[in-house]
CSV table of C-alpha atoms in Angstrom, one decimal:
chain,number,residue,atom,x,y,z
A,246,MET,CA,193.8,-22.8,129.6
A,247,ARG,CA,196.1,-23.4,132.5
A,248,ILE,CA,195.6,-26.7,133.9
A,249,THR,CA,198.9,-27.1,136.5
A,250,ARG,CA,196.6,-29.8,138.3
A,251,LEU,CA,196.8,-31.9,135.0
A,252,LEU,CA,196.7,-35.4,136.6
A,253,VAL,CA,200.7,-35.6,137.4
A,254,ALA,CA,183.3,-40.6,116.1
A,255,VAL,CA,182.9,-37.2,116.6
A,256,SER,CA,179.7,-35.5,115.3
A,257,SER,CA,181.7,-32.9,113.1
A,258,ALA,CA,183.6,-36.2,111.3
A,259,ALA,CA,181.1,-35.8,108.4
A,260,ILE,CA,181.6,-31.8,107.9
A,261,LEU,CA,185.6,-32.5,108.3
A,262,LEU,CA,185.6,-35.2,105.4
A,263,THR,CA,183.7,-32.6,103.5
A,264,THR,CA,185.9,-29.8,104.2
A,265,THR,CA,189.1,-32.4,103.5
A,266,ALA,CA,187.8,-32.9,100.1
A,267,ALA,CA,187.4,-29.2,99.3
A,268,THR,CA,190.7,-28.3,100.6
A,269,ALA,CA,192.7,-30.5,98.1
A,270,SER,CA,194.3,-27.2,96.5
A,271,ALA,CA,195.5,-26.1,99.9
A,272,ALA,CA,197.8,-29.6,100.0
A,273,GLY,CA,201.4,-29.5,99.7
A,274,PHE,CA,202.3,-27.9,102.7
A,275,HIS,CA,206.2,-29.2,103.4
A,276,HIS,CA,206.4,-28.3,107.1
A,277,TYR,CA,203.7,-27.9,109.2
A,278,VAL,CA,204.4,-27.0,112.9
A,279,ALA,CA,201.4,-26.3,115.6
A,280,LEU,CA,202.0,-24.1,118.5
A,281,GLY,CA,199.7,-23.1,121.3
A,282,ASP,CA,198.6,-23.9,124.7
A,283,SER,CA,195.9,-26.8,125.8
A,284,TYR,CA,193.1,-25.6,123.6
A,285,THR,CA,195.5,-27.0,121.1
A,286,SER,CA,197.1,-29.5,122.7
A,287,GLY,CA,194.3,-31.5,123.8
A,288,PRO,CA,194.8,-32.8,127.5
A,289,PHE,CA,192.9,-36.3,128.0
A,290,ILE,CA,191.6,-36.6,124.7
A,291,PRO,CA,192.8,-39.9,123.5
A,292,ALA,CA,195.2,-41.1,122.6
A,293,GLN,CA,197.9,-39.0,125.0
A,294,ARG,CA,201.5,-38.5,123.6
A,295,LEU,CA,204.5,-38.8,126.0
A,296,ASP,CA,206.8,-36.1,124.5
A,297,PRO,CA,206.2,-35.0,127.5
A,298,LEU,CA,203.1,-36.6,129.1
A,299,GLY,CA,202.5,-33.1,131.4
A,300,CYS,CA,201.8,-31.3,128.1
A,301,GLY,CA,198.5,-33.1,127.8
A,302,ARG,CA,199.1,-33.7,123.9
A,303,SER,CA,196.4,-35.4,122.0
A,304,THR,CA,196.9,-37.3,118.6
A,305,ALA,CA,193.4,-36.2,118.1
A,306,ASN,CA,193.7,-32.4,118.7
A,307,TYR,CA,193.1,-30.0,115.6
A,308,PRO,CA,196.5,-29.9,114.4
A,309,SER,CA,196.7,-33.6,114.0
A,310,VAL,CA,193.5,-33.9,112.3
A,311,VAL,CA,194.6,-30.8,109.8
A,312,ALA,CA,198.0,-32.6,109.4
A,313,ALA,CA,196.7,-36.0,108.4
A,314,ALA,CA,193.7,-34.0,106.1
A,315,LEU,CA,196.4,-32.0,104.1
A,316,HIS,CA,199.1,-34.6,104.0
A,317,VAL,CA,201.8,-32.3,105.3
A,318,GLY,CA,205.2,-33.9,104.5
A,319,ALA,CA,206.3,-33.2,108.0
A,320,PHE,CA,204.4,-32.2,111.1
A,321,THR,CA,205.7,-30.9,114.5
A,322,ASP,CA,203.1,-30.2,117.3
A,323,VAL,CA,204.9,-28.5,120.3
A,324,SER,CA,201.6,-27.1,121.8
A,325,CYS,CA,201.6,-27.6,125.8
A,326,ALA,CA,198.7,-27.2,128.7
A,327,GLY,CA,199.7,-24.1,130.6
A,328,ALA,CA,201.7,-22.5,128.3
A,329,ASP,CA,201.3,-18.6,127.7
A,330,THR,CA,203.3,-16.7,125.1
A,331,THR,CA,206.4,-16.7,127.3
A,332,ASP,CA,206.8,-20.2,126.9
A,333,LEU,CA,206.9,-19.8,123.0
A,334,THR,CA,210.6,-18.7,123.8
A,335,ARG,CA,211.9,-20.4,127.2
A,336,PRO,CA,211.7,-24.0,128.1
A,337,GLN,CA,208.0,-24.8,130.1
A,338,ARG,CA,208.0,-26.9,133.0
A,339,VAL,CA,205.1,-29.4,133.1
A,340,PRO,CA,203.3,-31.9,135.6
A,341,LEU,CA,205.4,-35.5,135.8
A,342,ASN,CA,208.8,-33.7,136.0
A,343,GLY,CA,208.6,-33.0,132.3
A,344,THR,CA,209.9,-30.1,130.1
A,345,ASN,CA,208.7,-28.6,127.0
A,346,ALA,CA,211.4,-27.2,125.1
A,347,PRO,CA,210.8,-23.4,123.7
A,348,GLN,CA,208.1,-23.8,121.2
A,349,LEU,CA,209.4,-21.4,118.8
A,350,ASP,CA,212.4,-23.8,118.3
A,351,ALA,CA,210.3,-26.3,116.4
A,352,LEU,CA,210.2,-23.5,113.6
A,353,ARG,CA,212.8,-23.6,110.7
A,354,LEU,CA,213.6,-21.6,107.5
A,355,ASP,CA,211.6,-24.2,105.3
A,356,THR,CA,208.6,-24.3,107.6
A,357,ASP,CA,205.8,-23.3,105.5
A,358,LEU,CA,202.6,-23.6,107.8
A,359,VAL,CA,202.1,-22.5,111.4
A,360,THR,CA,199.0,-22.4,113.6
A,361,LEU,CA,199.2,-20.5,116.6
A,362,GLY,CA,196.5,-20.9,119.6
A,363,ILE,CA,197.5,-19.2,122.6
A,364,GLY,CA,196.6,-16.3,125.0
A,365,GLY,CA,194.4,-17.4,127.6
A,366,ASN,CA,197.0,-18.3,130.1
A,367,ASP,CA,198.8,-15.0,129.7
A,368,PHE,CA,198.8,-13.5,133.3
A,369,GLY,CA,196.7,-16.5,134.5
A,370,LEU,CA,193.3,-15.2,132.8
A,371,PHE,CA,191.3,-18.3,132.0
A,372,ASP,CA,192.5,-19.7,135.3
A,373,ARG,CA,191.3,-17.2,137.5
A,374,LEU,CA,187.9,-17.4,135.7
A,375,VAL,CA,187.5,-21.0,136.1
A,376,THR,CA,188.7,-20.8,139.7
A,377,THR,CA,186.9,-17.9,141.1
A,378,CYS,CA,183.5,-17.8,139.0
A,379,PRO,CA,182.0,-21.2,140.3
A,380,GLY,CA,182.4,-20.3,144.1
A,381,LEU,CA,180.7,-17.1,143.7
A,382,ARG,CA,177.6,-18.3,142.2
A,383,PRO,CA,176.2,-19.8,145.5
A,384,GLY,CA,175.9,-16.1,146.8
A,385,ASP,CA,174.2,-14.8,143.8
A,386,PRO,CA,173.0,-17.5,141.3
A,387,THR,CA,171.1,-15.1,139.1
A,388,GLY,CA,173.4,-12.1,139.4
A,389,ASN,CA,176.9,-11.3,138.0
A,390,PRO,CA,179.3,-11.5,141.2
A,391,CYS,CA,182.1,-12.7,139.0
A,392,GLU,CA,182.2,-9.9,137.0
A,393,ALA,CA,181.5,-7.8,139.9
A,394,HIS,CA,184.6,-9.3,141.7
A,395,PHE,CA,186.9,-8.5,138.9
A,396,THR,CA,185.4,-4.8,138.6
A,397,THR,CA,187.7,-2.3,140.7
A,398,ASN,CA,186.7,1.4,140.8
A,399,GLY,CA,184.5,0.9,137.6
A,400,VAL,CA,187.1,-0.8,135.7
A,401,ASP,CA,186.9,-4.3,134.6
A,402,THR,CA,190.3,-5.6,135.4
A,403,VAL,CA,190.1,-8.7,133.2
A,404,LYS,CA,189.7,-6.1,129.7
A,405,THR,CA,192.4,-4.5,131.4
A,406,VAL,CA,194.7,-7.7,131.4
A,407,ILE,CA,193.6,-8.5,127.7
A,408,GLY,CA,194.6,-5.5,126.8
A,409,THR,CA,198.3,-6.6,127.9
A,410,ILE,CA,198.0,-9.7,125.9
A,411,ARG,CA,197.9,-8.0,122.5
A,412,PRO,CA,201.4,-6.7,122.7
A,413,ARG,CA,202.7,-10.2,123.7
A,414,ILE,CA,200.8,-11.9,120.3
A,415,ASP,CA,202.4,-9.3,118.6
A,416,ALA,CA,206.1,-10.3,119.6
A,417,ALA,CA,205.1,-13.6,119.0
A,418,LEU,CA,203.8,-13.2,115.3
A,419,ALA,CA,207.1,-11.0,114.5
A,420,ALA,CA,209.3,-14.0,116.3
A,421,ILE,CA,207.5,-16.6,114.1
A,422,ARG,CA,208.0,-14.4,110.7
A,423,GLN,CA,211.6,-13.9,111.8
A,424,ARG,CA,212.3,-17.7,112.2
A,425,SER,CA,209.9,-19.1,109.2
A,426,PRO,CA,209.4,-16.1,106.9
A,427,GLY,CA,207.9,-18.1,103.9
A,428,ALA,CA,205.4,-19.7,106.4
A,429,ARG,CA,201.6,-19.4,105.9
A,430,VAL,CA,200.5,-18.1,109.7
A,431,LEU,CA,197.2,-18.9,110.9
A,432,VAL,CA,196.2,-17.5,114.8
A,433,VAL,CA,193.3,-19.8,115.5
A,434,GLY,CA,190.9,-18.3,118.2
A,435,TYR,CA,189.0,-19.6,121.2
A,436,PRO,CA,185.8,-21.6,120.9
A,437,ARG,CA,182.9,-20.8,122.8
A,438,ILE,CA,182.5,-21.9,126.2
A,439,ALA,CA,179.2,-20.4,127.6
A,440,PRO,CA,176.0,-20.3,125.5
A,441,GLU,CA,174.4,-17.3,123.7
A,442,SER,CA,171.3,-17.6,125.6
A,443,GLY,CA,170.4,-19.9,128.5
A,444,TYR,CA,172.0,-21.6,131.3
A,445,CYS,CA,173.1,-24.9,132.6
A,446,PRO,CA,174.7,-24.6,136.0
A,447,ASP,CA,175.4,-28.5,136.5
A,448,VAL,CA,177.8,-28.2,133.9
A,449,LEU,CA,179.0,-24.4,133.7
A,450,PRO,CA,178.6,-23.2,137.2
A,451,PHE,CA,178.9,-19.6,137.0
A,452,ALA,CA,176.0,-17.1,138.1
A,453,ASP,CA,173.7,-16.6,135.6
A,454,GLY,CA,174.6,-13.2,135.1
A,455,ASP,CA,178.2,-13.9,134.3
A,456,TYR,CA,177.2,-16.1,131.3
A,457,ALA,CA,177.1,-12.8,129.3
A,458,TRP,CA,180.1,-11.7,130.7
A,459,LEU,CA,182.1,-14.7,129.9
A,460,ASN,CA,181.0,-14.6,126.7
A,461,GLN,CA,182.4,-10.7,126.2
A,462,VAL,CA,185.7,-11.6,127.8
A,463,GLU,CA,185.9,-14.5,125.2
A,464,ARG,CA,185.0,-11.6,122.3
A,465,ASP,CA,187.6,-9.6,123.6
A,466,LEU,CA,190.4,-11.8,123.8
A,467,ASN,CA,189.6,-13.2,120.4
A,468,GLN,CA,189.7,-9.7,119.0
A,469,ALA,CA,193.1,-8.9,120.5
A,470,LEU,CA,193.9,-11.9,118.7
A,471,GLU,CA,192.5,-11.2,115.3
A,472,ASP,CA,194.1,-7.6,115.6
A,473,ALA,CA,197.3,-8.9,116.5
A,474,ALA,CA,197.0,-11.4,113.5
A,475,ALA,CA,195.9,-8.0,111.2
A,476,ASN,CA,198.9,-6.4,112.2
A,477,GLY,CA,201.4,-9.5,111.8
A,478,ASP,CA,200.7,-10.6,108.6
A,479,ALA,CA,199.0,-13.6,109.6
A,480,GLU,CA,195.7,-14.7,109.3
A,481,PHE,CA,192.8,-15.0,111.9
A,482,VAL,CA,190.7,-18.2,112.3
A,483,ASP,CA,187.1,-17.2,114.1
A,484,ALA,CA,186.5,-20.3,116.2
A,485,PHE,CA,184.0,-18.5,118.4
A,486,GLY,CA,181.5,-17.7,116.0
A,487,PRO,CA,181.1,-21.3,114.4
A,488,SER,CA,181.1,-22.7,117.8
A,489,ARG,CA,177.7,-21.1,118.4
A,490,GLY,CA,175.3,-24.0,119.4
A,491,HIS,CA,178.4,-26.1,120.4
A,492,ASP,CA,179.1,-24.3,124.0
A,493,ALA,CA,179.4,-26.6,127.2
A,494,CYS,CA,175.9,-26.3,127.6
A,495,ALA,CA,174.8,-28.1,124.3
A,496,ARG,CA,172.9,-31.3,124.9
A,497,GLY,CA,173.0,-34.2,122.5
A,498,GLY,CA,176.6,-34.8,121.9
A,499,SER,CA,176.9,-31.5,120.2
A,500,ALA,CA,179.2,-29.8,122.7
A,501,TRP,CA,182.6,-29.0,121.7
A,502,ILE,CA,183.8,-28.0,125.4
A,503,ASN,CA,183.7,-30.0,128.5
A,504,GLY,CA,182.0,-28.6,131.7
A,505,LYS,CA,183.5,-28.3,135.0
A,506,ASP,CA,183.6,-32.2,135.6
A,507,GLN,CA,187.1,-33.6,134.4
A,508,ASP,CA,187.0,-36.9,132.6
A,509,VAL,CA,190.7,-38.3,132.4
A,510,PHE,CA,189.4,-40.6,129.5
A,511,ALA,CA,187.8,-37.8,127.2
A,512,ALA,CA,188.8,-34.0,128.3
A,513,ALA,CA,190.0,-31.8,131.0
A,514,ALA,CA,187.4,-29.4,132.8
A,515,TYR,CA,186.3,-26.5,130.8
A,516,HIS,CA,188.4,-27.9,127.7
A,517,PRO,CA,187.6,-29.0,124.1
A,518,VAL,CA,186.6,-32.6,123.9
A,519,LYS,CA,187.2,-34.5,120.7
A,520,ALA,CA,184.1,-33.4,118.8
A,521,GLY,CA,185.4,-29.7,119.6
A,522,MET,CA,189.1,-30.8,118.0
A,523,ALA,CA,187.5,-31.9,114.8
A,524,GLY,CA,185.3,-29.0,114.6
A,525,VAL,CA,188.0,-26.4,114.9
A,526,ALA,CA,189.8,-28.8,112.3
A,527,ALA,CA,187.3,-28.2,109.9
A,528,ILE,CA,187.2,-24.6,110.3
A,529,VAL,CA,191.1,-24.1,110.1
A,530,LEU,CA,190.9,-26.7,106.8
A,531,LYS,CA,187.9,-24.1,105.2
A,532,ALA,CA,190.6,-21.1,106.1
A,533,LEU,CA,193.2,-23.0,104.4
A,534,HIS,CA,191.1,-23.5,101.2
């Protein structure tokens, strides 16, 4: 999710430890490269790396947890907040006058594990949702004003955008395979933001009817990622299904996603918290078993 306004323990630990033990057979990776956007980098999750600071890259994000669990020989995390697929091949300017090098430059011929989590920023997809939908709720709190806003002449323009993202993922996977032909490549999907049922407007201020639409948008995006993975000799890792019950509305510390209130000591608004990163890491480790 794009966060260009980025300022210029975990309940899943037991699951992760169990999964780590079970994935012993997956150990032995020589060079692991993590590519992706803020749902990979983990803005504001302590501790933040400085290379560059504007990428919001956490030492507790899911790639870091996976790398530690697998005891990889070398680990390179070039994920960056605000990245879209074009930033895989070109330098990305980030807040605080920083630059993230083209992410694909981190790949080597001997890279044998790659995770890719990207697509939500392409064409401003997620950013348009979180900046537009909350403002429409007051006028129609029980309706679906955001879905209506993005529907033109009966056509859901958000779905149209997702259709144009798929070829970009195809191209990204082809480029990864060209640079690291022997790598095991995992495309990691996006976890659930909205609950399967119920509402929490104090945390996720979308109109009630837009919750189901938001879920469908995520399903469609994840399906595009899954289809691209199948077409690009890669594996898709579903984070949406396993994150049921861990959405932004989840109570009792079980949420994997932060709500509307940014916390510079924990997580960016509408982004994964530390528990979410541990949860996704456990899913990735299970896929590698």
